[in-house]
Coordinates of C-alpha atoms in Angstrom, one line a residue:
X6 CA 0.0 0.0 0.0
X7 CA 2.4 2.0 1.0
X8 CA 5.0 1.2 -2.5
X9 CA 1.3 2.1 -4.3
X10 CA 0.5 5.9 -2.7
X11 CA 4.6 6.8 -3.1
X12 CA 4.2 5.6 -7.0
X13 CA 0.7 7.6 -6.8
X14 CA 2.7 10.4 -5.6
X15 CA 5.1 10.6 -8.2
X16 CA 2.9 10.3 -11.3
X17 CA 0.8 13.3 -9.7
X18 CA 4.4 15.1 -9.4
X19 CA 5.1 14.2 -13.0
X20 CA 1.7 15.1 -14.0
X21 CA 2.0 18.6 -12.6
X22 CA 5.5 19.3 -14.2
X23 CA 3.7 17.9 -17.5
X24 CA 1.3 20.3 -17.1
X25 CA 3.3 23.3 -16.0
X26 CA 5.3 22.4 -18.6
X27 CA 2.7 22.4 -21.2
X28 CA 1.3 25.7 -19.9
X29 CA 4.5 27.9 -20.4
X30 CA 5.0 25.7 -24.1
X31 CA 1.3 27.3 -24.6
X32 CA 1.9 30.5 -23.7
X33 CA 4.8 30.9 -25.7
X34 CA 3.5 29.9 -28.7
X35 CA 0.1 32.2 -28.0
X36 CA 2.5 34.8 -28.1
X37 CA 4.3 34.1 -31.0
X38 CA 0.8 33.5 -33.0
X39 CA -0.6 37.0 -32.0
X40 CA 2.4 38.5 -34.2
X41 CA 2.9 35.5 -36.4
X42 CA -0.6 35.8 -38.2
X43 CA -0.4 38.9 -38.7
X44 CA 1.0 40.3 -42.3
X45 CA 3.8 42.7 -42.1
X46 CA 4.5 43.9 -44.9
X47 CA 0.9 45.1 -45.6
X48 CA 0.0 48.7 -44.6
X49 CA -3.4 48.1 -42.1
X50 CA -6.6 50.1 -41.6
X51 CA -6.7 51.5 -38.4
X52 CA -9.7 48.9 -37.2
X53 CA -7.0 46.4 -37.8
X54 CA -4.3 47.9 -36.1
X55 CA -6.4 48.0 -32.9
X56 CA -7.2 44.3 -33.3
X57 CA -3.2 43.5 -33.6
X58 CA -2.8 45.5 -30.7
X59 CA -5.4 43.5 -28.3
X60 CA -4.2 40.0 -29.6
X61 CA -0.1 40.8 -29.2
X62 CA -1.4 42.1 -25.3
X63 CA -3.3 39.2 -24.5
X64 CA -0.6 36.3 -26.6
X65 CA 2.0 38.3 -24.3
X66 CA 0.6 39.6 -21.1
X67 CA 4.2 38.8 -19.1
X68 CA 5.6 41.4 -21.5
X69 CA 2.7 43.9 -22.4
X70 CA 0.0 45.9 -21.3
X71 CA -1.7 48.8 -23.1
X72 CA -2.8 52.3 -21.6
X73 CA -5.5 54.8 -23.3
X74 CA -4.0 58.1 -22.7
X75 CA -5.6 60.1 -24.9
X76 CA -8.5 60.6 -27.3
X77 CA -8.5 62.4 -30.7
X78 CA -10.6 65.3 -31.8
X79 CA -13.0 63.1 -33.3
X80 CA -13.4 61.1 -30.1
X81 CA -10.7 58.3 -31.2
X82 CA -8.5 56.2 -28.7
X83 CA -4.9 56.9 -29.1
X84 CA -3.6 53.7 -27.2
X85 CA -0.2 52.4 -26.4
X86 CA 1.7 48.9 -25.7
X87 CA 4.0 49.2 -23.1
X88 CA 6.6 46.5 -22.8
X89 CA 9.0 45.3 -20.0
X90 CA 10.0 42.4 -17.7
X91 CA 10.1 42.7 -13.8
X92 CA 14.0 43.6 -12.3
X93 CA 15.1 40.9 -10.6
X94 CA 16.5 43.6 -8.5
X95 CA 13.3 45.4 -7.7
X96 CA 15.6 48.6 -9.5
X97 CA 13.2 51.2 -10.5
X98 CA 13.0 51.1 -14.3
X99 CA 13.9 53.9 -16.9
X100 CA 11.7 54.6 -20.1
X101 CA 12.0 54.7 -24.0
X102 CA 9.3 55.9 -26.1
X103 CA 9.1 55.4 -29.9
X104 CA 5.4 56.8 -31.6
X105 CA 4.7 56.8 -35.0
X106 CA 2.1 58.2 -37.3
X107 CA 2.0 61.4 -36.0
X108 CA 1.4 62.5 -40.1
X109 CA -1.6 60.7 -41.7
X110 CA 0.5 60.0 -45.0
X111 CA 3.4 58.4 -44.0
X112 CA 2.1 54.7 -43.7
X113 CA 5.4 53.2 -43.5
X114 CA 5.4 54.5 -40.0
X115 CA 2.8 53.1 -38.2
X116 CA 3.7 49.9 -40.1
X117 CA 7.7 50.1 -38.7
X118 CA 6.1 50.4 -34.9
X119 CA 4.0 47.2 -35.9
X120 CA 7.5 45.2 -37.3
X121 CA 9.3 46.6 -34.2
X122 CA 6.8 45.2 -31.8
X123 CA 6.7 41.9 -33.5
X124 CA 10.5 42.0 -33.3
X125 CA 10.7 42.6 -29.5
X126 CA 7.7 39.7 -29.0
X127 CA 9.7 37.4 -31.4
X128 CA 13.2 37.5 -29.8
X129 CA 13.5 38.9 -26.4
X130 CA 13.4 35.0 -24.8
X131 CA 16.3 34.1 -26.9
X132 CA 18.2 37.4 -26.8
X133 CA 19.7 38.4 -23.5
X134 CA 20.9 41.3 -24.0
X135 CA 17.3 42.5 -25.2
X136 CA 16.0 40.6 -22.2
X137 CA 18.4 42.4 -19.9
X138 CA 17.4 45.7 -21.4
X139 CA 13.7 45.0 -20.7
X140 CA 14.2 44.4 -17.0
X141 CA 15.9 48.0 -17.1
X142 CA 13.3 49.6 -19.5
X143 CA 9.9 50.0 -19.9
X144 CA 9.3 50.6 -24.1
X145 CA 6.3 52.9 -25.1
X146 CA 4.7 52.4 -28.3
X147 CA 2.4 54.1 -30.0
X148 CA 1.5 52.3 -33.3
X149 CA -0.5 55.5 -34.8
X150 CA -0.5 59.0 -32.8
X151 CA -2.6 60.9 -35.2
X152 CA -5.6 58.4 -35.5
X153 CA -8.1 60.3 -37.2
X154 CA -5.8 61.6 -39.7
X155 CA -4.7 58.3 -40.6
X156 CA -8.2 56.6 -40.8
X157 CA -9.2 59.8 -43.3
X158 CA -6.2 58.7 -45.6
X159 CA -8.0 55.0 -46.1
X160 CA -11.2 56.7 -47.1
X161 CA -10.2 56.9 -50.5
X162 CA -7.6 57.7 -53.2
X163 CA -8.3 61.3 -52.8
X164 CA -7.9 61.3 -49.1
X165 CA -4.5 59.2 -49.2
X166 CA -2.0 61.9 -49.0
X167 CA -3.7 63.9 -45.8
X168 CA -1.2 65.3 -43.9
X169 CA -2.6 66.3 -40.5
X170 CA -5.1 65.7 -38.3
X171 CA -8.9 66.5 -38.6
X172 CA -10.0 69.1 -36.1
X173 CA -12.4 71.7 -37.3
X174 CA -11.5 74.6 -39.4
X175 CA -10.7 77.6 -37.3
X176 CA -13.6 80.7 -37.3
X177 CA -13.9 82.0 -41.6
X178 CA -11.9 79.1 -42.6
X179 CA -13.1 75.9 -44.1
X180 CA -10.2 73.9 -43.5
X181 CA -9.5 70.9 -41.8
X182 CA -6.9 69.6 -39.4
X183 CA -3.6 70.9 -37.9
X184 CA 0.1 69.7 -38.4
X185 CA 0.8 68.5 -35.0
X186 CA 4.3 68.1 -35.4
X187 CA 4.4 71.9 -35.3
X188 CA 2.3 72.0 -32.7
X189 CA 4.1 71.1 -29.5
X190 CA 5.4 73.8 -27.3
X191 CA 8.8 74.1 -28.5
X192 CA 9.8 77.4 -29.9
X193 CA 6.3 77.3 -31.3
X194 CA 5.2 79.6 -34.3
X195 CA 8.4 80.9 -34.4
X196 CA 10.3 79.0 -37.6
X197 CA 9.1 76.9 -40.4
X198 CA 5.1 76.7 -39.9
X199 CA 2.3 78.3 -41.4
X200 CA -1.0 80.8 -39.5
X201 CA -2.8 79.7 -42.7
X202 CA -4.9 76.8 -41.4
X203 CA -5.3 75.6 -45.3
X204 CA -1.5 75.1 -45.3
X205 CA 0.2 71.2 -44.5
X206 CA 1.8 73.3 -41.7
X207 CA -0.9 75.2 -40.1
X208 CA 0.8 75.1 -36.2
X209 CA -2.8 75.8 -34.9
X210 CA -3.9 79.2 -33.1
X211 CA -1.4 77.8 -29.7
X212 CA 0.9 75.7 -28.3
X213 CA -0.9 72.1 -27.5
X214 CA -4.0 73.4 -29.0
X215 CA -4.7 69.7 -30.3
X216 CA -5.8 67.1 -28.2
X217 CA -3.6 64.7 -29.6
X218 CA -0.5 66.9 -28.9
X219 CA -1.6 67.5 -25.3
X220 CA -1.8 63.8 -24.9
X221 CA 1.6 62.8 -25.4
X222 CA 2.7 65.7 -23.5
X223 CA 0.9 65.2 -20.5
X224 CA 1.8 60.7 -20.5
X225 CA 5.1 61.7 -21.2
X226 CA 5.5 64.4 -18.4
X227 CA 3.9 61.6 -15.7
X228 CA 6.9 59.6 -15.9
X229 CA 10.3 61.1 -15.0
X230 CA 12.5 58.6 -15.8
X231 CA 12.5 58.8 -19.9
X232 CA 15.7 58.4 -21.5
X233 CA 15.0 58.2 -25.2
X234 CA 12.5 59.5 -27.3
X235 CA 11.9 58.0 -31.1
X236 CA 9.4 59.5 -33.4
X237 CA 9.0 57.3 -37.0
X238 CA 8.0 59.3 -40.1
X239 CA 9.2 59.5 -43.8
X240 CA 10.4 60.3 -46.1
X241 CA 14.0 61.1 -47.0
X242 CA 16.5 58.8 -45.3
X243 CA 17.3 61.1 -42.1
X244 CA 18.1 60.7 -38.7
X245 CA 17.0 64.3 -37.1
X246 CA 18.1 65.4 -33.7
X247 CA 17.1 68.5 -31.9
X248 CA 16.7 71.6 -32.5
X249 CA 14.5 72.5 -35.5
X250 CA 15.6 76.3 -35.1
X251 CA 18.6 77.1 -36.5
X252 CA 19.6 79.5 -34.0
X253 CA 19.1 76.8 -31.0
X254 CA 21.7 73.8 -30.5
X255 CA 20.9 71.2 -27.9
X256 CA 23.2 71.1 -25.0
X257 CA 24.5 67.2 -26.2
X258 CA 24.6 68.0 -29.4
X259 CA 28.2 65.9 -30.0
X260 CA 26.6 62.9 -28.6
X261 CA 23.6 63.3 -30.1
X262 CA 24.5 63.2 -33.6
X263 CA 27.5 60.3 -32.5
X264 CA 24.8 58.4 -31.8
X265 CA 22.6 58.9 -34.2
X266 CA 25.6 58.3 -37.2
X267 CA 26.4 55.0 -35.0
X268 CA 22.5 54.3 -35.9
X269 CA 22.8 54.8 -39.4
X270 CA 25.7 53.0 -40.0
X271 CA 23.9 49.8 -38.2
X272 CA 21.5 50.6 -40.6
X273 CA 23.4 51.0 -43.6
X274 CA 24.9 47.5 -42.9
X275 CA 21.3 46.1 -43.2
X276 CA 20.2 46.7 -47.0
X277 CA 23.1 49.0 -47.6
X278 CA 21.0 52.6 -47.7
X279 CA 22.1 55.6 -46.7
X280 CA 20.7 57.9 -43.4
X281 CA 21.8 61.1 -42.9
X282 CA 22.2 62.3 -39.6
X283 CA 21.9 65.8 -38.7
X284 CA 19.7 68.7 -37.3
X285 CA 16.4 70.1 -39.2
X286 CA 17.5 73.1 -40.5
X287 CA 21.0 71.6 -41.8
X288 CA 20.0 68.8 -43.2
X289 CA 16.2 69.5 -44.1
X290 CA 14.8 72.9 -43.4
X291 CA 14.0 75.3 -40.6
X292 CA 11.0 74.2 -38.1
X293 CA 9.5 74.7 -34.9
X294 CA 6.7 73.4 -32.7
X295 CA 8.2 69.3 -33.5
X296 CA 7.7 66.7 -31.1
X297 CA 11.3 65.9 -30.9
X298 CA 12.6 69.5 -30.2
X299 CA 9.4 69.6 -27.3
X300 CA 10.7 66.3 -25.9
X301 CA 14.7 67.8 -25.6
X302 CA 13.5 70.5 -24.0
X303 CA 11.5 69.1 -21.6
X304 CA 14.4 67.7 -20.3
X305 CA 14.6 64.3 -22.5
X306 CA 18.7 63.5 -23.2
X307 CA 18.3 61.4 -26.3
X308 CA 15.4 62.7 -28.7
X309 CA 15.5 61.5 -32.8
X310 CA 13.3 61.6 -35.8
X311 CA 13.7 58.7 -38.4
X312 CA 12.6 60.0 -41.5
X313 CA 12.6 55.8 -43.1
X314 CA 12.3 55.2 -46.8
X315 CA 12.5 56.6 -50.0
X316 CA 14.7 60.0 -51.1
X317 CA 11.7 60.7 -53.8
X318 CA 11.1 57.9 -55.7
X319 CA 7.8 56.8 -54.7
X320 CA 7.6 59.9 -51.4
X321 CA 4.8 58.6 -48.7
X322 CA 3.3 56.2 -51.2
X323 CA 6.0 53.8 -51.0
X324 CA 5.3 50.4 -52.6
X325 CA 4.3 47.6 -49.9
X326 CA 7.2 45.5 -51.1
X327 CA 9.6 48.1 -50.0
X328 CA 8.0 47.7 -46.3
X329 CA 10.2 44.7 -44.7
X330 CA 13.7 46.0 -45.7
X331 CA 12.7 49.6 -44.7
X332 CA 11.8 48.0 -41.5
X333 CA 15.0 45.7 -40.7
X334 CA 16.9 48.7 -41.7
X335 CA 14.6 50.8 -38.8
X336 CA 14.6 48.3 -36.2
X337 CA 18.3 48.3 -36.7
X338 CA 18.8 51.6 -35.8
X339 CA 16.7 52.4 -33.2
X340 CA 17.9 49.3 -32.0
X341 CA 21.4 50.5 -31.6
X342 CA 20.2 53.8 -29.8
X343 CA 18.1 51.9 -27.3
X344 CA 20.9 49.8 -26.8
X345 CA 23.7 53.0 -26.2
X346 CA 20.9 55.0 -23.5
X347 CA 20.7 51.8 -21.7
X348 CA 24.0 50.9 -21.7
X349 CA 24.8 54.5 -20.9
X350 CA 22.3 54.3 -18.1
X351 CA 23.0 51.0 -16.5
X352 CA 26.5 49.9 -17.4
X353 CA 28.7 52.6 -16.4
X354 CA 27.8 52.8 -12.9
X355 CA 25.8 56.2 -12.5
X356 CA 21.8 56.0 -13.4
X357 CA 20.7 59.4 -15.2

């Protein structure tokens, strides 16, 4: 009797290792499905792009969680995924944030923070340097800032190369929509925007007049601890650091633009194009009111644009085929910047 309840023991032990086993197996392949299925190297209507989200949270829910922190003029959810692994350490963690789609054109965007997210989901339990860098950082992602803008492109041919987003025309305009990458309070209305709310760079009437500008502001201002901040557009093949006004240089400029010609050389190494790293006004034009230049001044050390693929050729209507190498080429380098602010941040001894 006694032989039987030990041997009754151990298959119940097995059984529950079997079954623990089975659970994590299950989980991680539920995880790799929610990005699996999904196509890549499609552009995706908005309604889909808030299904993917939902599906890579719940296939991954050790890894990500999503926060509402805004809505758009017309009532919209701008949402993000926030990823990260508990410190072992119980260390508090540091922040990056990446957002993309912040102009309704550029499709390739939204589509890079889609291929970056699946590329963090895919790998981080078999890279450990990614893993370690998780259990240090907490990564923001917005997959499409300017949600109404970009639904209005999908409407139809006509609508495809909208710009900004789709508040109402101010009073004895008819009008639509503001550029709210001039919009941010940073030297605002001062360089490289437009008063005329018909223009593609119509600032608005103030500084964080538009919802969606006053939303990544005020997320971004609740957490202290942000060491990076990536914004995706296109086109043109540039790596843009801060400032947008030619008279104003950022404080780490050297580093700045070492890092960001570090970036584009991991980059180049990819499909072998070429990024061009440098401020606004000296390697694009003049500008003010940016998201980038708001998020240096606000006290952010590391702040980039990537403007991805083409230099003309096919402008924000760039082919679907082109969208997987634009986006190795783009994970690649904001990749290697991550990698430096953490490394700068953990590995030398001194947390900034």
């Amino acid at each position: 009797m006694l032989k039987w309840r030990k041997n009754t023991l151990k298959f119940g032990i097995l059984l529950l290792i079997s079954s623990c086993v089975l659970e994590t197996s299950n989980s991680l392949v539920e995880g790799l499905e929610s990005t699996r299925a999904y196509d890549y190297t499609k552009y995706h209507p908005m309604d889909e792009i808030y299904r993917w989200m939902e599906d890579v949270e719940q296939g991954n829910p050790e890894l990500v969680s999503s926060t509402v922190y805004g809505h758009t003029y017309e009532g919209r959810k701008i949402t993000l995924l926030k990823f990260g692994l508990k410190n072992p350490e119980g260390r508090e963690k540091k922040v990056i944030w990446m957002d993309c789609g912040i102009h309704a054109r550029e499709w390739i965007a939204p589509a890079f923070c889609q291929w970056f997210v699946k590329e963090i989901v895919n790998t981080y339990k078999t890279n450990t340097k990614l893993e370690q860098m998780l259990q240090n950082l907490d990564v923001y992602v917005t997959p499409v800032i300017n949600v109404d803008g970009y639904n209005y492109t999908w409407v139809n041919s006509s609508t495809r190369l909208w710009r900004k987003s789709r508040s109402d025309p101010p009073p004895n305009s008819t009008c639509y929509g503001v550029d709210l990458n001039r919009n941010f309070n940073a030297n605002w209305g001062t360089v490289g925007v437009s008063f005329d709310s018909c223009s593609n760079t119509y600032c608005g009437n103030s500084a964080g007049s538009e919802p969606e500008a006053r939303a990544c502001d005020g997320h971004c201002k609740m957490h202290e601890h942000i060491l990076c901040f990536l914004t995706i557009h296109s086109a043109g093949q540039l790596i843009l650091l801060p400032y947008g006004h030619p008279e104003i240089s950022a404080p780490n400029y050297d580093e700045l633009v070492s890092v960001g010609k570090a970036a584009a050389a991991e980059m180049k190494k990819v499909h072998g194009m070429d990024y061009t790293v440098g401020t606004s006004p000296q390697i694009l034009y003049a500008n003010s009111g940016s998201s980038r230049d708001w998020a240096r001044l606000i006290g952010i050390p590391f702040s980039y644009t990537f403007e991805l693929r083409d230099k003309g050729e096919f402008g924000h209507l760039l082919p679907e085929e082109q969208i997987q190498p634009a986006c190795e080429e783009a994970f690649a380098g904001a990749l290697s910047i991550i990698t430096y602010v953490h490394d700068k941040a953990f590995n030398s001894g001194v947390l900034v």
